Amino acid sequence: MNKKPTIIAGPCVIESMDILREVAEELVRLNKSLNLDIIFKASFDKANRTSIHSFRGPGMKKGLEMLADIKSEYGLKILTDIHESCQAQPVGEVADVLQIPAFLCRQTDLLVAAAKTGKTVNIKKAQFLSGDDMQYPVQKVRESGNDKVWLTERGNIYGYNNLAVDFRNIADMKKYTDTVIMDCTHSVQRPGAAGGKTGGNREFVPSMALAAKAFGANGYFFEIHPDPEKALSDGPNMLYLKDFEGVVKSLIN
């Protein structure tokens, strides 16, 4: 019997408890109906927004309280980003997986601090690195005493305001860790291409997921939202919550 893939899903940023609960309820339903263990994802702070005027989230203290409530109420595992080494320890008290943003994947102090929490560390591949380059961030985590490390593909810079995915990176990264995840929604971004914010093409998300599966990915990352057109971050590349089940079924059937 094939092992079920690792699936991570949730809104880009924490906007409200109502949205967190609506997404969590759907993930619980899918976990039960499809025999999965989908990990709930939301960021308490989007520290790398294009504009200083962009919505960032509720901040670490309030955000962690909200994520802890979701974990307690719904029994879901939690993944969230950290941007500074001082955030690792308090975030590790709530989250099951600490995610290192792509732009920060070479930040040694951040990787070491995440590793020392003992939690799984998901490192997103930078837009300017190859799959083979990611052996060094993995090494930093492992040599800090933590073998629980995942890698995530999210595309490479392709000229201005565009990304391209070289799916060979998935095979390359599998040389360094057992779990390689495809970030199916960030890979269709158009960075900074929407007048001071990021654009995207969500219609390509299902194809990104299936292509990654063909190349050996065993995990998938999706940002999902009840109404992406009204989302406060990454709306153009997020999936509608109502469409998520069909995409997941295409990956596990």
PDB file of C-alpha atoms in Angstrom:
ATOM      1  CA  MET A   1       0.000   0.000   0.000  1.00  0.00           C
ATOM      2  CA  ASN A   2       1.424   3.376  -0.972  1.00  0.00           C
ATOM      3  CA  LYS A   3       2.137   5.831   1.815  1.00  0.00           C
ATOM      4  CA  LYS A   4      -0.230   8.787   1.861  1.00  0.00           C
ATOM      5  CA  PRO A   5       1.408  12.057   0.767  1.00  0.00           C
ATOM      6  CA  THR A   6       2.154  14.885   3.161  1.00  0.00           C
ATOM      7  CA  ILE A   7      -0.387  17.641   2.493  1.00  0.00           C
ATOM      8  CA  ILE A   8      -0.188  21.155   3.920  1.00  0.00           C
ATOM      9  CA  ALA A   9      -3.077  23.575   3.439  1.00  0.00           C
ATOM     10  CA  GLY A  10      -4.575  26.753   4.799  1.00  0.00           C
ATOM     11  CA  PRO A  11      -4.909  30.492   4.241  1.00  0.00           C
ATOM     12  CA  CYS A  12      -1.792  32.516   3.447  1.00  0.00           C
ATOM     13  CA  VAL A  13      -2.112  34.727   6.514  1.00  0.00           C
ATOM     14  CA  ILE A  14      -4.308  34.734   9.604  1.00  0.00           C
ATOM     15  CA  GLU A  15      -7.160  37.118   8.844  1.00  0.00           C
ATOM     16  CA  SER A  16      -9.836  36.090  11.368  1.00  0.00           C
ATOM     17  CA  MET A  17     -10.907  33.159  13.543  1.00  0.00           C
ATOM     18  CA  ASP A  18     -13.982  32.718  11.370  1.00  0.00           C
ATOM     19  CA  ILE A  19     -11.848  32.022   8.293  1.00  0.00           C
ATOM     20  CA  LEU A  20      -9.459  29.774  10.243  1.00  0.00           C
ATOM     21  CA  ARG A  21     -12.380  27.734  11.556  1.00  0.00           C
ATOM     22  CA  GLU A  22     -14.069  27.452   8.153  1.00  0.00           C
ATOM     23  CA  VAL A  23     -10.857  26.107   6.615  1.00  0.00           C
ATOM     24  CA  ALA A  24     -10.131  23.838   9.604  1.00  0.00           C
ATOM     25  CA  GLU A  25     -13.597  22.283   9.417  1.00  0.00           C
ATOM     26  CA  GLU A  26     -13.041  21.374   5.771  1.00  0.00           C
ATOM     27  CA  LEU A  27      -9.615  19.880   6.506  1.00  0.00           C
ATOM     28  CA  VAL A  28     -11.070  17.753   9.305  1.00  0.00           C
ATOM     29  CA  ARG A  29     -13.799  16.547   6.935  1.00  0.00           C
ATOM     30  CA  LEU A  30     -11.260  15.629   4.258  1.00  0.00           C
ATOM     31  CA  ASN A  31      -8.979  13.919   6.755  1.00  0.00           C
ATOM     32  CA  LYS A  32     -11.854  11.686   7.799  1.00  0.00           C
ATOM     33  CA  SER A  33     -13.322  11.006   4.370  1.00  0.00           C
ATOM     34  CA  LEU A  34      -9.996  10.473   2.568  1.00  0.00           C
ATOM     35  CA  ASN A  35      -7.993   8.956   5.449  1.00  0.00           C
ATOM     36  CA  LEU A  36      -5.431  11.768   5.412  1.00  0.00           C
ATOM     37  CA  ASP A  37      -3.575  13.864   7.958  1.00  0.00           C
ATOM     38  CA  ILE A  38      -3.588  17.295   6.328  1.00  0.00           C
ATOM     39  CA  ILE A  39      -1.481  19.847   8.203  1.00  0.00           C
ATOM     40  CA  PHE A  40      -3.105  23.239   8.826  1.00  0.00           C
ATOM     41  CA  LYS A  41      -1.045  26.211   7.613  1.00  0.00           C
ATOM     42  CA  ALA A  42      -1.420  29.924   8.284  1.00  0.00           C
ATOM     43  CA  SER A  43       1.117  32.693   8.900  1.00  0.00           C
ATOM     44  CA  PHE A  44       0.911  35.012  11.908  1.00  0.00           C
ATOM     45  CA  ASP A  45       3.123  37.575  10.145  1.00  0.00           C
ATOM     46  CA  LYS A  46       3.906  38.001   6.459  1.00  0.00           C
ATOM     47  CA  ALA A  47       7.168  39.849   6.967  1.00  0.00           C
ATOM     48  CA  ASN A  48       8.105  39.840   3.275  1.00  0.00           C
ATOM     49  CA  ARG A  49       5.114  41.582   1.675  1.00  0.00           C
ATOM     50  CA  THR A  50       5.804  43.696  -1.420  1.00  0.00           C
ATOM     51  CA  SER A  51       4.540  46.974   0.067  1.00  0.00           C
ATOM     52  CA  ILE A  52       4.828  48.437   3.563  1.00  0.00           C
ATOM     53  CA  HIS A  53       1.082  49.076   3.320  1.00  0.00           C
ATOM     54  CA  SER A  54       0.217  45.395   2.756  1.00  0.00           C
ATOM     55  CA  PHE A  55      -1.579  43.413   5.469  1.00  0.00           C
ATOM     56  CA  ARG A  56       0.875  41.342   7.519  1.00  0.00           C
ATOM     57  CA  GLY A  57      -1.300  39.517  10.036  1.00  0.00           C
ATOM     58  CA  PRO A  58      -2.035  39.715  13.772  1.00  0.00           C
ATOM     59  CA  GLY A  59       1.572  39.296  14.925  1.00  0.00           C
ATOM     60  CA  MET A  60       3.219  36.451  16.797  1.00  0.00           C
ATOM     61  CA  LYS A  61       1.515  36.636  20.213  1.00  0.00           C
ATOM     62  CA  LYS A  62      -2.069  36.895  18.986  1.00  0.00           C
ATOM     63  CA  GLY A  63      -1.402  34.672  15.982  1.00  0.00           C
ATOM     64  CA  LEU A  64       0.009  31.827  18.058  1.00  0.00           C
ATOM     65  CA  GLU A  65      -2.980  32.043  20.391  1.00  0.00           C
ATOM     66  CA  MET A  66      -5.289  31.672  17.392  1.00  0.00           C
ATOM     67  CA  LEU A  67      -3.311  28.747  15.949  1.00  0.00           C
ATOM     68  CA  ALA A  68      -3.248  27.057  19.367  1.00  0.00           C
ATOM     69  CA  ASP A  69      -7.046  27.368  19.493  1.00  0.00           C
ATOM     70  CA  ILE A  70      -7.354  25.721  16.062  1.00  0.00           C
ATOM     71  CA  LYS A  71      -5.041  22.911  17.169  1.00  0.00           C
ATOM     72  CA  SER A  72      -7.040  22.362  20.360  1.00  0.00           C
ATOM     73  CA  GLU A  73     -10.507  22.638  18.791  1.00  0.00           C
ATOM     74  CA  TYR A  74      -9.900  20.546  15.662  1.00  0.00           C
ATOM     75  CA  GLY A  75      -6.971  18.273  16.513  1.00  0.00           C
ATOM     76  CA  LEU A  76      -5.025  19.399  13.450  1.00  0.00           C
ATOM     77  CA  LYS A  77      -1.252  19.594  13.202  1.00  0.00           C
ATOM     78  CA  ILE A  78       0.005  23.144  12.672  1.00  0.00           C
ATOM     79  CA  LEU A  79       2.627  24.630  10.322  1.00  0.00           C
ATOM     80  CA  THR A  80       3.643  28.276  10.362  1.00  0.00           C
ATOM     81  CA  ASP A  81       6.564  30.431   9.212  1.00  0.00           C
ATOM     82  CA  ILE A  82       9.297  32.007  11.283  1.00  0.00           C
ATOM     83  CA  HIS A  83      11.371  34.947  10.066  1.00  0.00           C
ATOM     84  CA  GLU A  84      13.728  35.556  12.995  1.00  0.00           C
ATOM     85  CA  SER A  85      15.679  33.152  15.195  1.00  0.00           C
ATOM     86  CA  CYS A  86      14.046  34.570  18.349  1.00  0.00           C
ATOM     87  CA  GLN A  87      10.661  33.339  17.089  1.00  0.00           C
ATOM     88  CA  ALA A  88      11.655  29.671  16.896  1.00  0.00           C
ATOM     89  CA  GLN A  89      11.242  28.679  20.535  1.00  0.00           C
ATOM     90  CA  PRO A  90       7.792  30.227  21.182  1.00  0.00           C
ATOM     91  CA  VAL A  91       6.479  29.094  17.788  1.00  0.00           C
ATOM     92  CA  GLY A  92       7.779  25.578  18.457  1.00  0.00           C
ATOM     93  CA  GLU A  93       5.561  25.416  21.544  1.00  0.00           C
ATOM     94  CA  VAL A  94       2.488  25.555  19.276  1.00  0.00           C
ATOM     95  CA  ALA A  95       3.490  24.426  15.784  1.00  0.00           C
ATOM     96  CA  ASP A  96       4.341  20.881  14.757  1.00  0.00           C
ATOM     97  CA  VAL A  97       6.282  22.113  11.716  1.00  0.00           C
ATOM     98  CA  LEU A  98       8.359  25.295  11.531  1.00  0.00           C
ATOM     99  CA  GLN A  99       8.659  26.650   8.018  1.00  0.00           C
ATOM    100  CA  ILE A 100      11.650  28.610   6.758  1.00  0.00           C
ATOM    101  CA  PRO A 101      10.632  31.104   4.030  1.00  0.00           C
ATOM    102  CA  ALA A 102      12.395  30.753   0.699  1.00  0.00           C
ATOM    103  CA  PHE A 103      14.173  34.101   0.907  1.00  0.00           C
ATOM    104  CA  LEU A 104      15.637  33.059   4.289  1.00  0.00           C
ATOM    105  CA  CYS A 105      16.686  29.480   3.594  1.00  0.00           C
ATOM    106  CA  ARG A 106      20.401  30.291   3.903  1.00  0.00           C
ATOM    107  CA  GLN A 107      20.074  32.158   7.220  1.00  0.00           C
ATOM    108  CA  THR A 108      22.199  29.995   9.500  1.00  0.00           C
ATOM    109  CA  ASP A 109      20.978  31.365  12.854  1.00  0.00           C
ATOM    110  CA  LEU A 110      17.361  30.898  11.788  1.00  0.00           C
ATOM    111  CA  LEU A 111      17.934  27.299  10.683  1.00  0.00           C
ATOM    112  CA  VAL A 112      19.856  26.418  13.838  1.00  0.00           C
ATOM    113  CA  ALA A 113      17.206  27.951  16.098  1.00  0.00           C
ATOM    114  CA  ALA A 114      14.454  26.063  14.270  1.00  0.00           C
ATOM    115  CA  ALA A 115      16.416  22.825  14.510  1.00  0.00           C
ATOM    116  CA  LYS A 116      16.898  23.204  18.267  1.00  0.00           C
ATOM    117  CA  THR A 117      13.132  23.208  18.876  1.00  0.00           C
ATOM    118  CA  GLY A 118      13.091  19.519  17.926  1.00  0.00           C
ATOM    119  CA  LYS A 119      10.136  20.129  15.636  1.00  0.00           C
ATOM    120  CA  THR A 120      10.053  19.276  11.929  1.00  0.00           C
ATOM    121  CA  VAL A 121      11.705  22.018   9.874  1.00  0.00           C
ATOM    122  CA  ASN A 122      10.304  22.643   6.383  1.00  0.00           C
ATOM    123  CA  ILE A 123      12.789  24.638   4.307  1.00  0.00           C
ATOM    124  CA  LYS A 124      11.467  26.293   1.176  1.00  0.00           C
ATOM    125  CA  LYS A 125      13.965  26.416  -1.677  1.00  0.00           C
ATOM    126  CA  ALA A 126      14.974  29.957  -2.556  1.00  0.00           C
ATOM    127  CA  GLN A 127      13.919  31.322  -5.916  1.00  0.00           C
ATOM    128  CA  PHE A 128      17.614  31.794  -6.745  1.00  0.00           C
ATOM    129  CA  LEU A 129      18.894  28.323  -5.759  1.00  0.00           C
ATOM    130  CA  SER A 130      18.980  24.890  -7.386  1.00  0.00           C
ATOM    131  CA  GLY A 131      17.748  21.687  -5.836  1.00  0.00           C
ATOM    132  CA  ASP A 132      21.312  20.550  -5.216  1.00  0.00           C
ATOM    133  CA  ASP A 133      22.087  23.811  -3.390  1.00  0.00           C
ATOM    134  CA  MET A 134      19.575  22.778  -0.735  1.00  0.00           C
ATOM    135  CA  GLN A 135      21.901  20.138   0.679  1.00  0.00           C
ATOM    136  CA  TYR A 136      23.565  22.914   2.694  1.00  0.00           C
ATOM    137  CA  PRO A 137      20.473  24.176   4.557  1.00  0.00           C
ATOM    138  CA  VAL A 138      19.651  20.526   5.303  1.00  0.00           C
ATOM    139  CA  GLN A 139      23.159  20.055   6.642  1.00  0.00           C
ATOM    140  CA  LYS A 140      22.771  23.062   8.939  1.00  0.00           C
ATOM    141  CA  VAL A 141      19.621  21.603  10.492  1.00  0.00           C
ATOM    142  CA  ARG A 142      21.003  18.091  10.853  1.00  0.00           C
ATOM    143  CA  GLU A 143      24.316  19.196  12.304  1.00  0.00           C
ATOM    144  CA  SER A 144      22.314  21.181  14.855  1.00  0.00           C
ATOM    145  CA  GLY A 145      20.871  17.889  16.094  1.00  0.00           C
ATOM    146  CA  ASN A 146      17.611  17.572  14.190  1.00  0.00           C
ATOM    147  CA  ASP A 147      16.994  14.968  11.466  1.00  0.00           C
ATOM    148  CA  LYS A 148      13.365  16.020  10.903  1.00  0.00           C
ATOM    149  CA  VAL A 149      13.818  18.214   7.856  1.00  0.00           C
ATOM    150  CA  TRP A 150      11.702  18.624   4.721  1.00  0.00           C
ATOM    151  CA  LEU A 151      12.396  20.545   1.526  1.00  0.00           C
ATOM    152  CA  THR A 152       9.885  22.448  -0.588  1.00  0.00           C
ATOM    153  CA  GLU A 153      10.079  23.433  -4.255  1.00  0.00           C
ATOM    154  CA  ARG A 154       8.416  26.766  -5.126  1.00  0.00           C
ATOM    155  CA  GLY A 155       9.858  27.799  -8.473  1.00  0.00           C
ATOM    156  CA  ASN A 156      12.785  29.916  -9.624  1.00  0.00           C
ATOM    157  CA  ILE A 157      13.057  33.539 -10.709  1.00  0.00           C
ATOM    158  CA  TYR A 158      12.422  33.793 -14.440  1.00  0.00           C
ATOM    159  CA  GLY A 159      13.105  37.317 -15.542  1.00  0.00           C
ATOM    160  CA  TYR A 160      11.072  40.039 -13.870  1.00  0.00           C
ATOM    161  CA  ASN A 161       7.759  39.327 -12.083  1.00  0.00           C
ATOM    162  CA  ASN A 162       7.655  35.683 -13.038  1.00  0.00           C
ATOM    163  CA  LEU A 163       8.615  32.221 -11.802  1.00  0.00           C
ATOM    164  CA  ALA A 164       9.328  28.970 -13.604  1.00  0.00           C
ATOM    165  CA  VAL A 165       9.443  25.479 -12.114  1.00  0.00           C
ATOM    166  CA  ASP A 166      12.225  23.084 -13.031  1.00  0.00           C
ATOM    167  CA  PHE A 167      10.729  19.842 -11.775  1.00  0.00           C
ATOM    168  CA  ARG A 168      14.139  18.165 -11.862  1.00  0.00           C
ATOM    169  CA  ASN A 169      14.775  20.008  -8.588  1.00  0.00           C
ATOM    170  CA  ILE A 170      12.387  17.590  -6.897  1.00  0.00           C
ATOM    171  CA  ALA A 171      14.528  14.596  -7.789  1.00  0.00           C
ATOM    172  CA  ASP A 172      17.670  16.485  -6.816  1.00  0.00           C
ATOM    173  CA  MET A 173      16.309  17.397  -3.384  1.00  0.00           C
ATOM    174  CA  LYS A 174      15.196  13.821  -2.698  1.00  0.00           C
ATOM    175  CA  LYS A 175      18.894  12.962  -2.465  1.00  0.00           C
ATOM    176  CA  TYR A 176      19.016  14.977   0.759  1.00  0.00           C
ATOM    177  CA  THR A 177      15.696  14.307   2.494  1.00  0.00           C
ATOM    178  CA  ASP A 178      12.908  11.746   2.334  1.00  0.00           C
ATOM    179  CA  THR A 179      10.153  14.366   2.145  1.00  0.00           C
ATOM    180  CA  VAL A 180      10.077  16.764  -0.807  1.00  0.00           C
ATOM    181  CA  ILE A 181       7.040  18.997  -1.076  1.00  0.00           C
ATOM    182  CA  MET A 182       5.694  20.913  -4.053  1.00  0.00           C
ATOM    183  CA  ASP A 183       4.383  24.365  -3.192  1.00  0.00           C
ATOM    184  CA  CYS A 184       1.633  24.304  -5.789  1.00  0.00           C
ATOM    185  CA  THR A 185       0.239  27.780  -5.136  1.00  0.00           C
ATOM    186  CA  HIS A 186       3.338  29.943  -4.605  1.00  0.00           C
ATOM    187  CA  SER A 187       4.857  28.422  -7.740  1.00  0.00           C
ATOM    188  CA  VAL A 188       2.167  30.136  -9.843  1.00  0.00           C
ATOM    189  CA  GLN A 189       2.842  33.559  -8.340  1.00  0.00           C
ATOM    190  CA  ARG A 190       3.697  36.631 -10.372  1.00  0.00           C
ATOM    191  CA  PRO A 191       5.882  38.377  -7.746  1.00  0.00           C
ATOM    192  CA  GLY A 192       5.249  42.097  -7.502  1.00  0.00           C
ATOM    193  CA  ALA A 193       3.288  42.030 -10.759  1.00  0.00           C
ATOM    194  CA  ALA A 194       0.016  43.463  -9.498  1.00  0.00           C
ATOM    195  CA  GLY A 195       0.841  47.063  -8.703  1.00  0.00           C
ATOM    196  CA  GLY A 196       2.626  46.833  -5.361  1.00  0.00           C
ATOM    197  CA  LYS A 197       1.441  43.323  -4.588  1.00  0.00           C
ATOM    198  CA  THR A 198       1.889  39.825  -5.943  1.00  0.00           C
ATOM    199  CA  GLY A 199      -0.254  38.443  -8.742  1.00  0.00           C
ATOM    200  CA  GLY A 200      -0.722  34.838  -9.792  1.00  0.00           C
ATOM    201  CA  ASN A 201      -2.470  32.238 -11.946  1.00  0.00           C
ATOM    202  CA  ARG A 202      -4.444  29.835  -9.761  1.00  0.00           C
ATOM    203  CA  GLU A 203      -5.778  27.980 -12.824  1.00  0.00           C
ATOM    204  CA  PHE A 204      -2.390  26.248 -13.121  1.00  0.00           C
ATOM    205  CA  VAL A 205      -2.308  24.951  -9.529  1.00  0.00           C
ATOM    206  CA  PRO A 206      -3.849  21.497 -10.233  1.00  0.00           C
ATOM    207  CA  SER A 207      -1.405  20.918 -13.082  1.00  0.00           C
ATOM    208  CA  MET A 208       1.551  21.959 -10.927  1.00  0.00           C
ATOM    209  CA  ALA A 209       0.525  19.358  -8.378  1.00  0.00           C
ATOM    210  CA  LEU A 210       0.177  16.548 -10.919  1.00  0.00           C
ATOM    211  CA  ALA A 211       3.469  17.418 -12.626  1.00  0.00           C
ATOM    212  CA  ALA A 212       5.243  17.368  -9.273  1.00  0.00           C
ATOM    213  CA  LYS A 213       3.734  13.966  -8.525  1.00  0.00           C
ATOM    214  CA  ALA A 214       5.119  12.652 -11.814  1.00  0.00           C
ATOM    215  CA  PHE A 215       8.568  13.851 -10.785  1.00  0.00           C
ATOM    216  CA  GLY A 216       8.418  12.079  -7.427  1.00  0.00           C
ATOM    217  CA  ALA A 217       7.127  14.677  -4.982  1.00  0.00           C
ATOM    218  CA  ASN A 218       5.608  13.076  -1.898  1.00  0.00           C
ATOM    219  CA  GLY A 219       4.180  16.219  -0.345  1.00  0.00           C
ATOM    220  CA  TYR A 220       2.018  19.116  -1.532  1.00  0.00           C
ATOM    221  CA  PHE A 221       1.509  22.629  -0.177  1.00  0.00           C
ATOM    222  CA  PHE A 222      -1.640  24.600  -1.005  1.00  0.00           C
ATOM    223  CA  GLU A 223      -2.856  27.963   0.157  1.00  0.00           C
ATOM    224  CA  ILE A 224      -6.654  27.847   0.258  1.00  0.00           C
ATOM    225  CA  HIS A 225      -9.308  30.393   1.179  1.00  0.00           C
ATOM    226  CA  PRO A 226     -13.132  30.549   1.190  1.00  0.00           C
ATOM    227  CA  ASP A 227     -13.002  33.617  -1.096  1.00  0.00           C
ATOM    228  CA  PRO A 228      -9.512  34.256  -2.541  1.00  0.00           C
ATOM    229  CA  GLU A 229     -10.713  37.365  -4.387  1.00  0.00           C
ATOM    230  CA  LYS A 230     -11.177  39.026  -0.996  1.00  0.00           C
ATOM    231  CA  ALA A 231      -8.082  37.526   0.653  1.00  0.00           C
ATOM    232  CA  LEU A 232      -5.657  39.956   2.277  1.00  0.00           C
ATOM    233  CA  SER A 233      -2.553  38.207   0.920  1.00  0.00           C
ATOM    234  CA  ASP A 234      -1.767  36.020  -2.118  1.00  0.00           C
ATOM    235  CA  GLY A 235      -5.358  35.903  -3.336  1.00  0.00           C
ATOM    236  CA  PRO A 236      -4.578  35.482  -7.077  1.00  0.00           C
ATOM    237  CA  ASN A 237      -2.687  32.217  -6.563  1.00  0.00           C
ATOM    238  CA  MET A 238      -4.769  30.693  -3.757  1.00  0.00           C
ATOM    239  CA  LEU A 239      -7.276  27.916  -4.412  1.00  0.00           C
ATOM    240  CA  TYR A 240     -10.930  28.312  -3.575  1.00  0.00           C
ATOM    241  CA  LEU A 241     -11.721  26.168  -0.531  1.00  0.00           C
ATOM    242  CA  LYS A 242     -14.569  24.540  -2.460  1.00  0.00           C
ATOM    243  CA  ASP A 243     -12.146  23.303  -5.142  1.00  0.00           C
ATOM    244  CA  PHE A 244      -9.575  21.822  -2.784  1.00  0.00           C
ATOM    245  CA  GLU A 245     -11.135  18.367  -2.413  1.00  0.00           C
ATOM    246  CA  GLY A 246     -10.991  17.678  -6.151  1.00  0.00           C
ATOM    247  CA  VAL A 247      -7.310  18.587  -6.341  1.00  0.00           C
ATOM    248  CA  VAL A 248      -6.462  16.382  -3.362  1.00  0.00           C
ATOM    249  CA  LYS A 249      -8.375  13.434  -4.824  1.00  0.00           C
ATOM    250  CA  SER A 250      -6.408  13.724  -8.073  1.00  0.00           C
ATOM    251  CA  LEU A 251      -3.202  13.243  -6.095  1.00  0.00           C
ATOM    252  CA  ILE A 252      -4.192  10.248  -3.977  1.00  0.00           C
ATOM    253  CA  ASN A 253      -6.167   8.220  -6.533  1.00  0.00           C
TER     254      ASN A 253
END
